[in-house]
mmCIF file of C-alpha atoms in Angstrom:
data_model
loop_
_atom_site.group_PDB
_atom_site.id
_atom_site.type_symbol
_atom_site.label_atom_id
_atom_site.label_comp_id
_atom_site.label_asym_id
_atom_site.label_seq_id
_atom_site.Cartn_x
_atom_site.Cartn_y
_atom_site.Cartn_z
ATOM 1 C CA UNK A 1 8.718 -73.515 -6.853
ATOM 2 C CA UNK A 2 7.038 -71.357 -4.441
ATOM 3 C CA UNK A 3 9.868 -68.801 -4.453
ATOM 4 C CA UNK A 4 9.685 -68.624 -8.271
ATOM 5 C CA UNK A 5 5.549 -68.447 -7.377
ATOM 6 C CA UNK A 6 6.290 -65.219 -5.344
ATOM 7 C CA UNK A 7 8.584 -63.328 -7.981
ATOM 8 C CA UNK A 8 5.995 -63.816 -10.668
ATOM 9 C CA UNK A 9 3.855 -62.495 -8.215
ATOM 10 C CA UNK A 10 6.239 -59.304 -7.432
ATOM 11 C CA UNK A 11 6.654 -59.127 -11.223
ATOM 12 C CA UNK A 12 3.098 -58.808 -12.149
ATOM 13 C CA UNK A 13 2.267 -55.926 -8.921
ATOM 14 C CA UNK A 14 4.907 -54.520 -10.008
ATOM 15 C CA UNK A 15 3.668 -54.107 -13.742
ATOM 16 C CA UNK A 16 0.504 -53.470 -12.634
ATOM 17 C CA UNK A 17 1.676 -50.520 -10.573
ATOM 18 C CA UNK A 18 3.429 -49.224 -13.100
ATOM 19 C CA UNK A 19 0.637 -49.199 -15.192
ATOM 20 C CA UNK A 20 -1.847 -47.021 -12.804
ATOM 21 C CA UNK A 21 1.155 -44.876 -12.266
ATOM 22 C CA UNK A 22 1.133 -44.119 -16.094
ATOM 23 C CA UNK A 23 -2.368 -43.579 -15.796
ATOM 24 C CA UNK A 24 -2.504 -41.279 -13.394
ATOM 25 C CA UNK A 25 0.751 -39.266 -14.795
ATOM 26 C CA UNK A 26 -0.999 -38.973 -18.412
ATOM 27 C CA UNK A 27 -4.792 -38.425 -17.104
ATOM 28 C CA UNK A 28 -4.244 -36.757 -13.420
ATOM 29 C CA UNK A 29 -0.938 -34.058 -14.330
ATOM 30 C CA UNK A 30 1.055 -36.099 -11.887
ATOM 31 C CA UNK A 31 4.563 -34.748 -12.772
ATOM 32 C CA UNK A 32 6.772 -36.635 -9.720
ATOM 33 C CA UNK A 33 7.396 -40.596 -10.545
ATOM 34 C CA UNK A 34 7.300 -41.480 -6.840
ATOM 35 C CA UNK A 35 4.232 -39.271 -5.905
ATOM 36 C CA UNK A 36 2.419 -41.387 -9.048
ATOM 37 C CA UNK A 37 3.975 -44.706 -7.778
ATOM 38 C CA UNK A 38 2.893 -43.929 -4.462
ATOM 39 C CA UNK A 39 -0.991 -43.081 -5.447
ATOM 40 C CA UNK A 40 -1.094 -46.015 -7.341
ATOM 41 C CA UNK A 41 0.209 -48.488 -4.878
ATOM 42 C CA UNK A 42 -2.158 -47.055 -2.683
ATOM 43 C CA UNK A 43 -4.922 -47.625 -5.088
ATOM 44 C CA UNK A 44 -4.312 -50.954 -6.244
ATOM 45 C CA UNK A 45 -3.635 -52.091 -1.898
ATOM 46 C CA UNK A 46 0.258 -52.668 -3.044
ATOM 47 C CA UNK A 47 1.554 -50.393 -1.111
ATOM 48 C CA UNK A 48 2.786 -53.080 1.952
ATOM 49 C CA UNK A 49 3.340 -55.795 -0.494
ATOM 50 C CA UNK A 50 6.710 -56.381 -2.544
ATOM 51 C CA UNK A 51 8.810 -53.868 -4.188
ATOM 52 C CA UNK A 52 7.348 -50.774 -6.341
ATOM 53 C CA UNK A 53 8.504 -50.368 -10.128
ATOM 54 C CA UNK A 54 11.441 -48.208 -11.105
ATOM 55 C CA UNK A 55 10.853 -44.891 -12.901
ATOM 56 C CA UNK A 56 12.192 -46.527 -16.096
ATOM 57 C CA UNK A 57 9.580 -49.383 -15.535
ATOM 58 C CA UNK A 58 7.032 -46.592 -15.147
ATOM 59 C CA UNK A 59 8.044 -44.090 -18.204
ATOM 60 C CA UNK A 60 7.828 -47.736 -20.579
ATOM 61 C CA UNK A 61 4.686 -48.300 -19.053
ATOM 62 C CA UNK A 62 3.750 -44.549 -19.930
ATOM 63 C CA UNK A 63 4.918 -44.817 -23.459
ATOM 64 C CA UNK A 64 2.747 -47.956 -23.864
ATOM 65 C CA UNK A 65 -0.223 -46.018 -22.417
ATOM 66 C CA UNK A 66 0.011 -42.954 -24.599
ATOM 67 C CA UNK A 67 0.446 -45.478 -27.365
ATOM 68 C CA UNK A 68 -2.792 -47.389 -26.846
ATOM 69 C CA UNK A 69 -4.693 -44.310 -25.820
ATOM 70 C CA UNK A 70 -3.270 -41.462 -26.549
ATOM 71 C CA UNK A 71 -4.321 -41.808 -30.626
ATOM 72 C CA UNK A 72 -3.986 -38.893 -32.934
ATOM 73 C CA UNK A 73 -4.697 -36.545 -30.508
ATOM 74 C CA UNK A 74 -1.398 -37.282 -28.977
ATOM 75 C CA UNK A 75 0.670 -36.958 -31.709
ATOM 76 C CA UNK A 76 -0.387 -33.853 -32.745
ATOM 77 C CA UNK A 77 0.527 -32.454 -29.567
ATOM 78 C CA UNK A 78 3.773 -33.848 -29.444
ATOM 79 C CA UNK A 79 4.018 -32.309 -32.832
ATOM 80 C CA UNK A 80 3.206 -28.754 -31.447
ATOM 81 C CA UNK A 81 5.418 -28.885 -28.316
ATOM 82 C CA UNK A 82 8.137 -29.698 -30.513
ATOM 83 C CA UNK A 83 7.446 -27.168 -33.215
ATOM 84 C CA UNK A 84 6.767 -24.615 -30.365
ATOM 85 C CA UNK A 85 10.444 -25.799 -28.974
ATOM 86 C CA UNK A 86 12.225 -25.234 -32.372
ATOM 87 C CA UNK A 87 10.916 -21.694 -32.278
ATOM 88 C CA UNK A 88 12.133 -21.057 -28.595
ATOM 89 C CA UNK A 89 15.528 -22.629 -29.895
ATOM 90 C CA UNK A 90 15.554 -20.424 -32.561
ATOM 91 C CA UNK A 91 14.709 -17.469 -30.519
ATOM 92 C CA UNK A 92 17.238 -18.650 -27.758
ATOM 93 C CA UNK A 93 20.419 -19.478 -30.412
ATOM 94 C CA UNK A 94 22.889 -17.469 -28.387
ATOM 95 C CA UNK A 95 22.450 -19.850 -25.292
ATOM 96 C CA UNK A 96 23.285 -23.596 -27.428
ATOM 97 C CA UNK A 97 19.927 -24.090 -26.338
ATOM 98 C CA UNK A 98 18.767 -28.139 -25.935
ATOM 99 C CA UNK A 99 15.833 -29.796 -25.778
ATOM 100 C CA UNK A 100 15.085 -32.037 -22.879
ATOM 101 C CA UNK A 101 12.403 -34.079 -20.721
ATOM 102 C CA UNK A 102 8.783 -35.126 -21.952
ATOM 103 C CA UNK A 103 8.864 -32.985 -25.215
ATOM 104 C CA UNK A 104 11.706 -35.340 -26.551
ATOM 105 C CA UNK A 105 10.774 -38.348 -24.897
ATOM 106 C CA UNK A 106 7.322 -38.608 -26.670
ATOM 107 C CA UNK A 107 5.811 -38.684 -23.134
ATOM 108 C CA UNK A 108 4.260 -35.076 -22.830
ATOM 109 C CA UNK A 109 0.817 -34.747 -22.742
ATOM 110 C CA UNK A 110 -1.463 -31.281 -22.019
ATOM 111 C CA UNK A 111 0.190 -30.993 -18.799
ATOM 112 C CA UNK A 112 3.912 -30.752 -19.721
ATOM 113 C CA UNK A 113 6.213 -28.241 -19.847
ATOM 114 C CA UNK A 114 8.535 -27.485 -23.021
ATOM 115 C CA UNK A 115 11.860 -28.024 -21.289
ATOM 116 C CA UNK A 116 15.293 -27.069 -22.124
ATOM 117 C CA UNK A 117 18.974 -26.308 -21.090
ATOM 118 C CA UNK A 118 20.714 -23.078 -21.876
ATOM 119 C CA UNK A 119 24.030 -22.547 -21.482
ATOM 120 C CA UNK A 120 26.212 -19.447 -20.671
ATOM 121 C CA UNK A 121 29.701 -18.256 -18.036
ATOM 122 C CA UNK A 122 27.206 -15.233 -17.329
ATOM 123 C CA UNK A 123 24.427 -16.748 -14.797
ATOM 124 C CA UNK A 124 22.566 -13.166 -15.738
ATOM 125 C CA UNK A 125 22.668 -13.148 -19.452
ATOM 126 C CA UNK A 126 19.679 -14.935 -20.091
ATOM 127 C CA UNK A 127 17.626 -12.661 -17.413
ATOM 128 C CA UNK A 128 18.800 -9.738 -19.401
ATOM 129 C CA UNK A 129 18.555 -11.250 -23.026
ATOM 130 C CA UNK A 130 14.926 -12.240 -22.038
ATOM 131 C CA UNK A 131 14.260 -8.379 -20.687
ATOM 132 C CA UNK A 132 15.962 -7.031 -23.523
ATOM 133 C CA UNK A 133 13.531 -8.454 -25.944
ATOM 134 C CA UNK A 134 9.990 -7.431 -23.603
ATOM 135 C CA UNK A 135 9.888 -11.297 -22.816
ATOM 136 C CA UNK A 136 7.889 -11.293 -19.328
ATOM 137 C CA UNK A 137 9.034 -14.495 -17.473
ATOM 138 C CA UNK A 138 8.704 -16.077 -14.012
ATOM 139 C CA UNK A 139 11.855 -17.325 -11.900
ATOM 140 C CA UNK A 140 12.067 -20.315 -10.068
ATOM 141 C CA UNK A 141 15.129 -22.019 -7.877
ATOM 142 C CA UNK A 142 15.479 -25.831 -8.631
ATOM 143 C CA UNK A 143 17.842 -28.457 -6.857
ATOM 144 C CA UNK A 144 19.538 -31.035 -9.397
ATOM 145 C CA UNK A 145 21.962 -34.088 -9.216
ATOM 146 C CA UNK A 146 24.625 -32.526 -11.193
ATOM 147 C CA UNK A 147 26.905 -35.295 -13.256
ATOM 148 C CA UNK A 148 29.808 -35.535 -10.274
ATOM 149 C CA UNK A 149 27.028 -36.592 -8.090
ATOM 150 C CA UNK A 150 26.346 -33.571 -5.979
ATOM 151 C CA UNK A 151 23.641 -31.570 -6.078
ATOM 152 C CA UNK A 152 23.401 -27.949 -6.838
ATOM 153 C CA UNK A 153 20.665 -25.140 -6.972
ATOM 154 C CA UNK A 154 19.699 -23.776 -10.497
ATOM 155 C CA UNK A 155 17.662 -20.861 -12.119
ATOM 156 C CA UNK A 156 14.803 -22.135 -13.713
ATOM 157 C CA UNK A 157 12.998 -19.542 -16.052
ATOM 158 C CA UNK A 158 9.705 -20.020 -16.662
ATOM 159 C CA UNK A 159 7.740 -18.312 -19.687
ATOM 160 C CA UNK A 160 4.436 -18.688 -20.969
ATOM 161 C CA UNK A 161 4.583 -18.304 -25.182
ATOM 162 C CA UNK A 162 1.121 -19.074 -26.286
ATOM 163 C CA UNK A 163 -0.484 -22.627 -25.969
ATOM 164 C CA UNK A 164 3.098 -23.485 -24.357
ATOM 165 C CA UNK A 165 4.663 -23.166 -21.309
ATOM 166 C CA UNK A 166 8.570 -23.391 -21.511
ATOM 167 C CA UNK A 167 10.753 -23.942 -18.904
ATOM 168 C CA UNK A 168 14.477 -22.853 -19.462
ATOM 169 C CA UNK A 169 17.212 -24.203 -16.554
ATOM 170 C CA UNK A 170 20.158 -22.147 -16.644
ATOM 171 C CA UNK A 171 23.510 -24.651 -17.380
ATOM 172 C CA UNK A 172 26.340 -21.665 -16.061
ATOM 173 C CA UNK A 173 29.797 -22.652 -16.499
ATOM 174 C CA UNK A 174 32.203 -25.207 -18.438
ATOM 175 C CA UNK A 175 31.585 -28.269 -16.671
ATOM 176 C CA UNK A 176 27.979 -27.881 -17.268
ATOM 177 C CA UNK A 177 28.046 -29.263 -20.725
ATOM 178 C CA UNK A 178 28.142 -32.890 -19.305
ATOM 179 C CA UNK A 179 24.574 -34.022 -18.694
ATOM 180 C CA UNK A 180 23.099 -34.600 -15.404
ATOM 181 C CA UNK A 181 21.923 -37.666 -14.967
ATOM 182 C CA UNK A 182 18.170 -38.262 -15.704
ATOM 183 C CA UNK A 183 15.491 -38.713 -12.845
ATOM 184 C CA UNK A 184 14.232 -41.614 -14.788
ATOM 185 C CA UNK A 185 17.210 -44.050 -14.522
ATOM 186 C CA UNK A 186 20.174 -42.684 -13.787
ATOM 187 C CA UNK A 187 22.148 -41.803 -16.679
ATOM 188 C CA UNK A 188 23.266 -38.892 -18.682
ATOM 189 C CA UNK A 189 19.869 -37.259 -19.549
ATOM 190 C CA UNK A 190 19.131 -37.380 -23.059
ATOM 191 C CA UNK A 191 19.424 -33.320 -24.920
ATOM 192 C CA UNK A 192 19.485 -32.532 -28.529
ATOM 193 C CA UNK A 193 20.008 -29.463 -30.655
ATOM 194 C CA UNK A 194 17.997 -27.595 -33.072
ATOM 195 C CA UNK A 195 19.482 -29.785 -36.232
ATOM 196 C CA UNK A 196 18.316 -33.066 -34.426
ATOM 197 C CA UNK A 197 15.057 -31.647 -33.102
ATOM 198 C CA UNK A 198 14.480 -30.793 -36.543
ATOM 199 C CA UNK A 199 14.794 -34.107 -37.910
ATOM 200 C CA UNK A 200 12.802 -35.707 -35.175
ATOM 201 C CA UNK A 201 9.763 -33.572 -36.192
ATOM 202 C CA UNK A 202 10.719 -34.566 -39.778
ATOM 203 C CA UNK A 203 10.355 -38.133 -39.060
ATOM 204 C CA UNK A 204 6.394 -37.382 -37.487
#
């Protein structure tokens, strides 16, 4: 009885963790999962007792959060980020661009990036495709779990394009059509194509 006393216990610190963590990701422009976990824990004097929430327990928690608060004003930035991703995808057509993170998720809010994966055997054709077309744009190095498990370095180009800021990692060579896995829970990150990104706007 008393160990079954002490799960439900774990279980509810750990929703309620999860909960603050949403919070401050949505409210505070948290972007790291464990940083957020880690403030909140701190905050709500869990951070000695019982086991923290996964990221998975803390995007559903964020989902339910933007749902009960986030109200039209929400959705009609979703709305934009995704119209303002077609366009990049558009723009971007040579590189089998896809649309990743937040923006597809339903979880961005005013602090997210547009984020998506092009793809090319040249690491520099992007730089120069971008440069080509007067496109000013910052570069960043990023390290990834790549889907064999290792981890590898990656371009990251940033660019601001009005209200938007998107944020285009550079996929170079064959094998990088698998997905990496996702910092949320471990699988094959979720990434769809113009057609589909179309149809999710579509359906509102």
């Amino acid at each position: 009885m008393a160990h079954r006393s002490a799960r439900s216990s774990s279980r509810r610190q750990r929703q309620e963790v999860a909960a603050e963590a949403a919070r401050i990701i949505a409210t505070e422009g948290q972007r790291s999962y464990l940083a957020a976990k880690q403030k909140a824990a701190e905050r709500l004097g869990a951070a000695s007792r019982g086991g923290l929430p996964t990221n998975a327990e803390i995007e559903r928690a964020l989902k339910e959060w933007q749902h009960l608060y986030g109200g039209p004003e929400h959705a009609e930035r979703l709305r934009a980020m995704r119209l303002a991703a077609l366009e990049a995808m558009d723009f971007l057509e040579p590189f089998q661009p896809r649309l990743v993170g937040p923006v597809l998720e339903g979880t961005a809010d005013e602090y997210s990036r547009v984020c998506l994966h092009l793809f090319s055997e040249d690491p520099d054709a992007v730089v120069h495709f971008l440069m080509e077309h007067g496109i000013d744009f910052e570069q960043e190095r990023r390290r990834i779990r790549w889907h064999d498990g290792d981890y590898r370095e990656v371009d990251v180009l940033v660019v601001e394009a009005g209200e938007q800021t998107v944020e285009m990692t550079l996929m170079i060579g064959r094998d990088a059509v698998h997905p990496p896995p996702s910092p949320i829970d471990g699988n094959a990150v979720r990434r769809i194509g113009r057609a589909d990104l179309r149809a999710l706007i579509d359906q509102g």
